[in-house]
mmCIF file of N, CA and C in Angstrom:
data_model
loop_
_atom_site.group_PDB
_atom_site.id
_atom_site.type_symbol
_atom_site.label_atom_id
_atom_site.label_comp_id
_atom_site.label_asym_id
_atom_site.label_seq_id
_atom_site.Cartn_x
_atom_site.Cartn_y
_atom_site.Cartn_z
ATOM 1 N N ASP A 165 0.902 -1.196 -0.008
ATOM 2 C CA ASP A 165 0.181 -0.036 0.079
ATOM 3 C C ASP A 165 1.128 1.288 -0.102
ATOM 4 N N LEU A 166 0.239 2.231 -0.805
ATOM 5 C CA LEU A 166 1.076 3.598 -0.816
ATOM 6 C C LEU A 166 0.743 4.466 0.464
ATOM 7 N N GLU A 167 1.643 4.965 1.208
ATOM 8 C CA GLU A 167 1.481 5.664 2.438
ATOM 9 C C GLU A 167 1.499 7.096 2.100
ATOM 10 N N LEU A 168 0.724 7.865 2.196
ATOM 11 C CA LEU A 168 0.734 9.388 1.925
ATOM 12 C C LEU A 168 0.862 10.086 3.336
ATOM 13 N N ASN A 169 1.705 11.272 3.408
ATOM 14 C CA ASN A 169 1.367 12.500 4.285
ATOM 15 C C ASN A 169 0.252 12.973 4.263
ATOM 16 N N GLN A 170 0.128 13.605 5.200
ATOM 17 C CA GLN A 170 -1.238 14.455 5.531
ATOM 18 C C GLN A 170 -1.233 15.387 4.359
ATOM 19 N N ASP A 171 -0.472 15.997 3.821
ATOM 20 C CA ASP A 171 -0.742 17.184 2.719
ATOM 21 C C ASP A 171 -0.425 16.331 1.550
ATOM 22 N N GLU A 172 -0.647 15.271 1.164
ATOM 23 C CA GLU A 172 -0.370 14.545 -0.128
ATOM 24 C C GLU A 172 -1.686 13.769 -0.597
ATOM 25 N N TYR A 173 -1.814 13.632 -1.599
ATOM 26 C CA TYR A 173 -3.028 13.162 -2.003
ATOM 27 C C TYR A 173 -2.880 12.489 -3.444
ATOM 28 N N ILE A 174 -3.998 11.603 -3.973
ATOM 29 C CA ILE A 174 -3.792 10.842 -5.250
ATOM 30 C C ILE A 174 -4.708 11.821 -6.031
ATOM 31 N N LEU A 175 -4.132 12.281 -7.279
ATOM 32 C CA LEU A 175 -4.751 13.155 -8.230
ATOM 33 C C LEU A 175 -6.352 12.721 -8.304
ATOM 34 N N ASP A 176 -6.510 11.288 -8.675
ATOM 35 C CA ASP A 176 -8.054 10.938 -8.619
ATOM 36 C C ASP A 176 -8.901 11.211 -7.214
ATOM 37 N N ASP A 177 -8.240 11.642 -6.476
ATOM 38 C CA ASP A 177 -8.827 11.767 -5.119
ATOM 39 C C ASP A 177 -9.669 13.024 -5.239
ATOM 40 N N LEU A 178 -9.261 14.124 -6.278
ATOM 41 C CA LEU A 178 -9.751 15.233 -6.015
ATOM 42 C C LEU A 178 -10.841 15.264 -7.019
ATOM 43 N N ILE A 179 -11.411 14.287 -7.643
ATOM 44 C CA ILE A 179 -12.514 14.304 -8.576
ATOM 45 C C ILE A 179 -13.845 14.156 -7.647
ATOM 46 N N GLY A 180 -14.716 15.247 -7.793
ATOM 47 C CA GLY A 180 -15.836 15.191 -6.852
ATOM 48 C C GLY A 180 -15.802 16.454 -6.123
ATOM 49 N N LEU A 181 -14.368 16.906 -5.516
ATOM 50 C CA LEU A 181 -14.322 17.764 -4.605
ATOM 51 C C LEU A 181 -14.740 19.178 -4.968
ATOM 52 N N ASN A 182 -15.536 19.887 -4.121
ATOM 53 C CA ASN A 182 -16.011 20.995 -4.265
ATOM 54 C C ASN A 182 -14.887 22.282 -4.223
ATOM 55 N N VAL A 183 -15.082 23.080 -5.192
ATOM 56 C CA VAL A 183 -13.762 24.176 -5.223
ATOM 57 C C VAL A 183 -14.317 25.429 -4.650
ATOM 58 N N VAL A 184 -13.825 25.820 -3.897
ATOM 59 C CA VAL A 184 -13.912 26.977 -2.703
ATOM 60 C C VAL A 184 -13.207 28.157 -2.657
ATOM 61 N N GLU A 185 -13.549 29.289 -3.003
ATOM 62 C CA GLU A 185 -12.710 30.453 -3.035
ATOM 63 C C GLU A 185 -13.313 31.650 -2.043
ATOM 64 N N ASN A 186 -12.680 31.856 -0.986
ATOM 65 C CA ASN A 186 -13.178 32.997 -0.321
ATOM 66 C C ASN A 186 -14.729 32.526 0.236
ATOM 67 N N GLY A 187 -14.944 31.444 0.477
ATOM 68 C CA GLY A 187 -16.029 31.075 1.027
ATOM 69 C C GLY A 187 -17.561 30.811 -0.035
ATOM 70 N N GLU A 188 -17.109 31.046 -1.273
ATOM 71 C CA GLU A 188 -17.944 30.990 -2.536
ATOM 72 C C GLU A 188 -17.456 29.702 -3.245
ATOM 73 N N SER A 189 -18.615 28.785 -3.443
ATOM 74 C CA SER A 189 -18.491 27.344 -4.306
ATOM 75 C C SER A 189 -18.191 28.056 -5.917
ATOM 76 N N LEU A 190 -16.864 27.443 -6.443
ATOM 77 C CA LEU A 190 -17.188 27.693 -7.916
ATOM 78 C C LEU A 190 -17.550 26.808 -8.728
ATOM 79 N N GLY A 191 -17.667 25.608 -8.138
ATOM 80 C CA GLY A 191 -18.076 24.018 -8.814
ATOM 81 C C GLY A 191 -17.288 22.956 -8.249
ATOM 82 N N LYS A 192 -17.217 21.949 -8.953
ATOM 83 C CA LYS A 192 -17.003 20.668 -8.359
ATOM 84 C C LYS A 192 -15.838 19.986 -9.582
ATOM 85 N N VAL A 193 -14.825 19.517 -8.971
ATOM 86 C CA VAL A 193 -13.771 18.854 -10.237
ATOM 87 C C VAL A 193 -14.450 17.730 -10.930
ATOM 88 N N GLU A 194 -14.460 17.731 -11.963
ATOM 89 C CA GLU A 194 -15.030 16.799 -13.211
ATOM 90 C C GLU A 194 -14.216 15.647 -13.447
ATOM 91 N N GLU A 195 -13.015 16.148 -13.819
ATOM 92 C CA GLU A 195 -12.081 15.189 -14.182
ATOM 93 C C GLU A 195 -10.470 16.080 -13.942
ATOM 94 N N ILE A 196 -9.517 15.132 -14.299
ATOM 95 C CA ILE A 196 -8.138 15.766 -14.224
ATOM 96 C C ILE A 196 -7.583 15.397 -15.610
ATOM 97 N N VAL A 197 -7.236 16.485 -16.267
ATOM 98 C CA VAL A 197 -6.830 16.385 -17.626
ATOM 99 C C VAL A 197 -5.199 16.974 -17.742
ATOM 100 N N TYR A 198 -4.560 16.034 -18.682
ATOM 101 C CA TYR A 198 -3.218 16.446 -18.613
ATOM 102 C C TYR A 198 -2.993 16.808 -20.151
ATOM 103 N N ASN A 199 -2.578 18.130 -20.410
ATOM 104 C CA ASN A 199 -2.467 18.650 -21.790
ATOM 105 C C ASN A 199 -1.336 18.630 -22.344
ATOM 106 N N GLY A 200 -0.109 17.893 -21.845
ATOM 107 C CA GLY A 200 1.011 17.773 -22.343
ATOM 108 C C GLY A 200 1.944 18.650 -21.791
ATOM 109 N N ILE A 201 1.606 19.525 -20.967
ATOM 110 C CA ILE A 201 2.572 20.525 -20.376
ATOM 111 C C ILE A 201 1.996 20.499 -19.017
ATOM 112 N N ASN A 202 0.770 20.854 -18.441
ATOM 113 C CA ASN A 202 0.238 20.983 -17.049
ATOM 114 C C ASN A 202 -0.732 19.790 -16.906
ATOM 115 N N ILE A 203 -1.053 19.784 -15.461
ATOM 116 C CA ILE A 203 -2.168 18.723 -14.932
ATOM 117 C C ILE A 203 -3.078 19.924 -14.843
ATOM 118 N N LEU A 204 -4.485 19.747 -15.298
ATOM 119 C CA LEU A 204 -5.554 20.689 -15.057
ATOM 120 C C LEU A 204 -6.711 20.044 -14.263
ATOM 121 N N LEU A 205 -7.284 20.597 -13.676
ATOM 122 C CA LEU A 205 -8.648 20.611 -12.965
ATOM 123 C C LEU A 205 -9.649 20.783 -13.635
ATOM 124 N N SER A 206 -10.533 19.948 -14.309
ATOM 125 C CA SER A 206 -11.669 20.300 -14.971
ATOM 126 C C SER A 206 -12.626 20.646 -13.899
ATOM 127 N N VAL A 207 -13.244 21.996 -13.828
ATOM 128 C CA VAL A 207 -14.184 22.195 -12.884
ATOM 129 C C VAL A 207 -15.540 22.652 -13.562
ATOM 130 N N VAL A 208 -16.644 21.973 -12.974
ATOM 131 C CA VAL A 208 -18.034 22.420 -13.662
ATOM 132 C C VAL A 208 -18.788 22.816 -12.495
ATOM 133 N N GLY A 209 -19.238 24.053 -12.964
ATOM 134 C CA GLY A 209 -20.051 24.993 -11.985
ATOM 135 C C GLY A 209 -20.965 25.705 -12.859
ATOM 136 N N GLU A 210 -21.372 27.023 -12.402
ATOM 137 C CA GLU A 210 -22.123 27.901 -13.229
ATOM 138 C C GLU A 210 -21.374 28.171 -14.647
ATOM 139 N N LYS A 211 -20.237 28.212 -14.627
ATOM 140 C CA LYS A 211 -19.166 28.093 -15.709
ATOM 141 C C LYS A 211 -18.337 26.965 -15.606
ATOM 142 N N SER A 212 -18.102 26.411 -16.869
ATOM 143 C CA SER A 212 -16.767 25.344 -16.665
ATOM 144 C C SER A 212 -15.386 26.275 -16.779
ATOM 145 N N PHE A 213 -14.391 25.512 -16.147
ATOM 146 C CA PHE A 213 -12.978 26.123 -16.372
ATOM 147 C C PHE A 213 -11.967 25.291 -15.881
ATOM 148 N N TYR A 214 -10.871 25.321 -16.090
ATOM 149 C CA TYR A 214 -9.653 24.624 -15.627
ATOM 150 C C TYR A 214 -8.864 25.506 -14.637
ATOM 151 N N ILE A 215 -8.311 24.628 -13.698
ATOM 152 C CA ILE A 215 -7.450 25.107 -12.932
ATOM 153 C C ILE A 215 -6.154 24.196 -12.975
ATOM 154 N N PRO A 216 -4.816 25.170 -13.027
ATOM 155 C CA PRO A 216 -3.704 24.442 -13.250
ATOM 156 C C PRO A 216 -3.159 23.806 -12.010
ATOM 157 N N LYS A 217 -2.848 22.513 -11.864
ATOM 158 C CA LYS A 217 -2.094 21.954 -10.725
ATOM 159 C C LYS A 217 -1.068 22.612 -10.203
ATOM 160 N N SER A 218 -0.333 23.047 -11.303
ATOM 161 C CA SER A 218 0.894 23.874 -10.837
ATOM 162 C C SER A 218 0.533 25.263 -10.505
ATOM 163 N N GLY A 219 1.524 25.914 -10.129
ATOM 164 C CA GLY A 219 1.214 27.423 -9.875
ATOM 165 C C GLY A 219 0.657 27.532 -8.411
ATOM 166 N N ASN A 220 0.035 28.636 -8.285
ATOM 167 C CA ASN A 220 -0.389 28.985 -6.813
ATOM 168 C C ASN A 220 -1.985 29.139 -6.444
ATOM 169 N N PHE A 221 -2.718 28.408 -7.383
ATOM 170 C CA PHE A 221 -4.026 28.775 -7.266
ATOM 171 C C PHE A 221 -4.912 27.865 -6.135
ATOM 172 N N ILE A 222 -4.273 26.461 -6.022
ATOM 173 C CA ILE A 222 -4.519 25.620 -5.010
ATOM 174 C C ILE A 222 -3.823 25.876 -3.699
ATOM 175 N N LYS A 223 -4.764 26.471 -2.745
ATOM 176 C CA LYS A 223 -4.050 26.746 -1.330
ATOM 177 C C LYS A 223 -4.208 25.588 -0.453
ATOM 178 N N LYS A 224 -5.262 24.738 -0.580
ATOM 179 C CA LYS A 224 -5.418 23.571 0.629
ATOM 180 C C LYS A 224 -6.493 22.546 -0.131
ATOM 181 N N VAL A 225 -6.081 21.309 0.038
ATOM 182 C CA VAL A 225 -7.065 20.389 -0.487
ATOM 183 C C VAL A 225 -7.437 19.565 0.933
ATOM 184 N N ASP A 226 -8.632 19.515 1.348
ATOM 185 C CA ASP A 226 -9.328 18.957 2.479
ATOM 186 C C ASP A 226 -9.943 17.694 2.259
ATOM 187 N N LEU A 227 -9.497 16.468 2.106
ATOM 188 C CA LEU A 227 -10.249 15.391 1.587
ATOM 189 C C LEU A 227 -11.378 15.100 2.440
ATOM 190 N N GLU A 228 -11.174 15.262 3.820
ATOM 191 C CA GLU A 228 -12.212 14.963 4.496
ATOM 192 C C GLU A 228 -13.303 15.741 4.511
ATOM 193 N N LYS A 229 -13.171 17.084 4.337
ATOM 194 C CA LYS A 229 -14.424 17.993 4.244
ATOM 195 C C LYS A 229 -14.840 17.996 2.686
ATOM 196 N N GLY A 230 -13.988 17.471 1.820
ATOM 197 C CA GLY A 230 -14.455 17.301 0.378
ATOM 198 C C GLY A 230 -14.281 18.875 -0.304
ATOM 199 N N ILE A 231 -13.148 19.758 0.063
ATOM 200 C CA ILE A 231 -13.038 20.859 -0.391
ATOM 201 C C ILE A 231 -11.673 20.985 -1.099
ATOM 202 N N ILE A 232 -11.569 21.860 -1.928
ATOM 203 C CA ILE A 232 -10.207 22.486 -2.382
ATOM 204 C C ILE A 232 -10.258 24.052 -2.430
ATOM 205 N N GLU A 233 -9.532 24.354 -1.377
ATOM 206 C CA GLU A 233 -9.525 26.088 -1.220
ATOM 207 C C GLU A 233 -8.721 26.549 -2.453
ATOM 208 N N THR A 234 -9.151 27.540 -2.843
ATOM 209 C CA THR A 234 -8.177 28.388 -3.952
ATOM 210 C C THR A 234 -8.053 29.635 -3.736
ATOM 211 N N GLU A 235 -7.224 30.428 -4.393
ATOM 212 C CA GLU A 235 -6.804 31.803 -4.501
ATOM 213 C C GLU A 235 -6.543 32.202 -5.995
ATOM 214 N N GLY A 236 -7.202 33.163 -6.437
ATOM 215 C CA GLY A 236 -7.196 33.380 -7.808
ATOM 216 C C GLY A 236 -7.938 32.792 -9.005
ATOM 217 N N ALA A 237 -8.309 31.606 -8.416
ATOM 218 C CA ALA A 237 -8.859 30.509 -9.516
ATOM 219 C C ALA A 237 -10.141 31.240 -9.967
ATOM 220 N N LYS A 238 -10.721 32.088 -9.367
ATOM 221 C CA LYS A 238 -12.044 32.824 -9.822
ATOM 222 C C LYS A 238 -11.717 33.525 -11.264
ATOM 223 N N GLY A 239 -10.431 34.040 -11.156
ATOM 224 C CA GLY A 239 -10.102 34.950 -12.458
ATOM 225 C C GLY A 239 -10.061 34.087 -13.578
ATOM 226 N N LEU A 240 -9.892 32.690 -13.485
ATOM 227 C CA LEU A 240 -9.487 31.846 -14.394
ATOM 228 C C LEU A 240 -10.910 31.561 -15.342
ATOM 229 N N ILE A 241 -12.043 32.017 -14.566
ATOM 230 C CA ILE A 241 -13.591 31.530 -15.334
ATOM 231 C C ILE A 241 -13.765 32.537 -16.256
ATOM 232 N N LEU A 242 -14.069 32.081 -17.493
ATOM 233 C CA LEU A 242 -14.264 33.077 -18.679
ATOM 234 C C LEU A 242 -15.903 33.349 -18.858
ATOM 235 N N TRP A 243 -16.096 34.581 -18.201
ATOM 236 C CA TRP A 243 -17.495 35.082 -18.092
ATOM 237 C C TRP A 243 -18.027 35.618 -19.573
ATOM 238 N N LYS A 244 -18.882 34.924 -20.290
ATOM 239 C CA LYS A 244 -19.309 35.461 -21.412
ATOM 240 C C LYS A 244 -20.852 35.682 -21.217
#
C-alpha cells in the first residue's frame, strides 16, 4: 500500500471535490486533464473552467471536508 503524508493525495481523489474561493463555491472537479504541459483540474459549476495543478491557485486540499480551497482561481473563469 502507498502511504501518503497528511498534505499529499492521489490526483484521482480530487474528482468530485467542491472548489471554494473566499467561501464561495466555484463548482466541482469533474476530471483531471493532462494537456502535455500541465495537469489541469476540470471544474464544472455555473461556468466550466480549468485550474492548473501547478502554480499558486490551489491553497489547500481537504479530503475529509471534500473541498479544495483556491486563491485567484475565480479569475480563470471566462465569463461570457
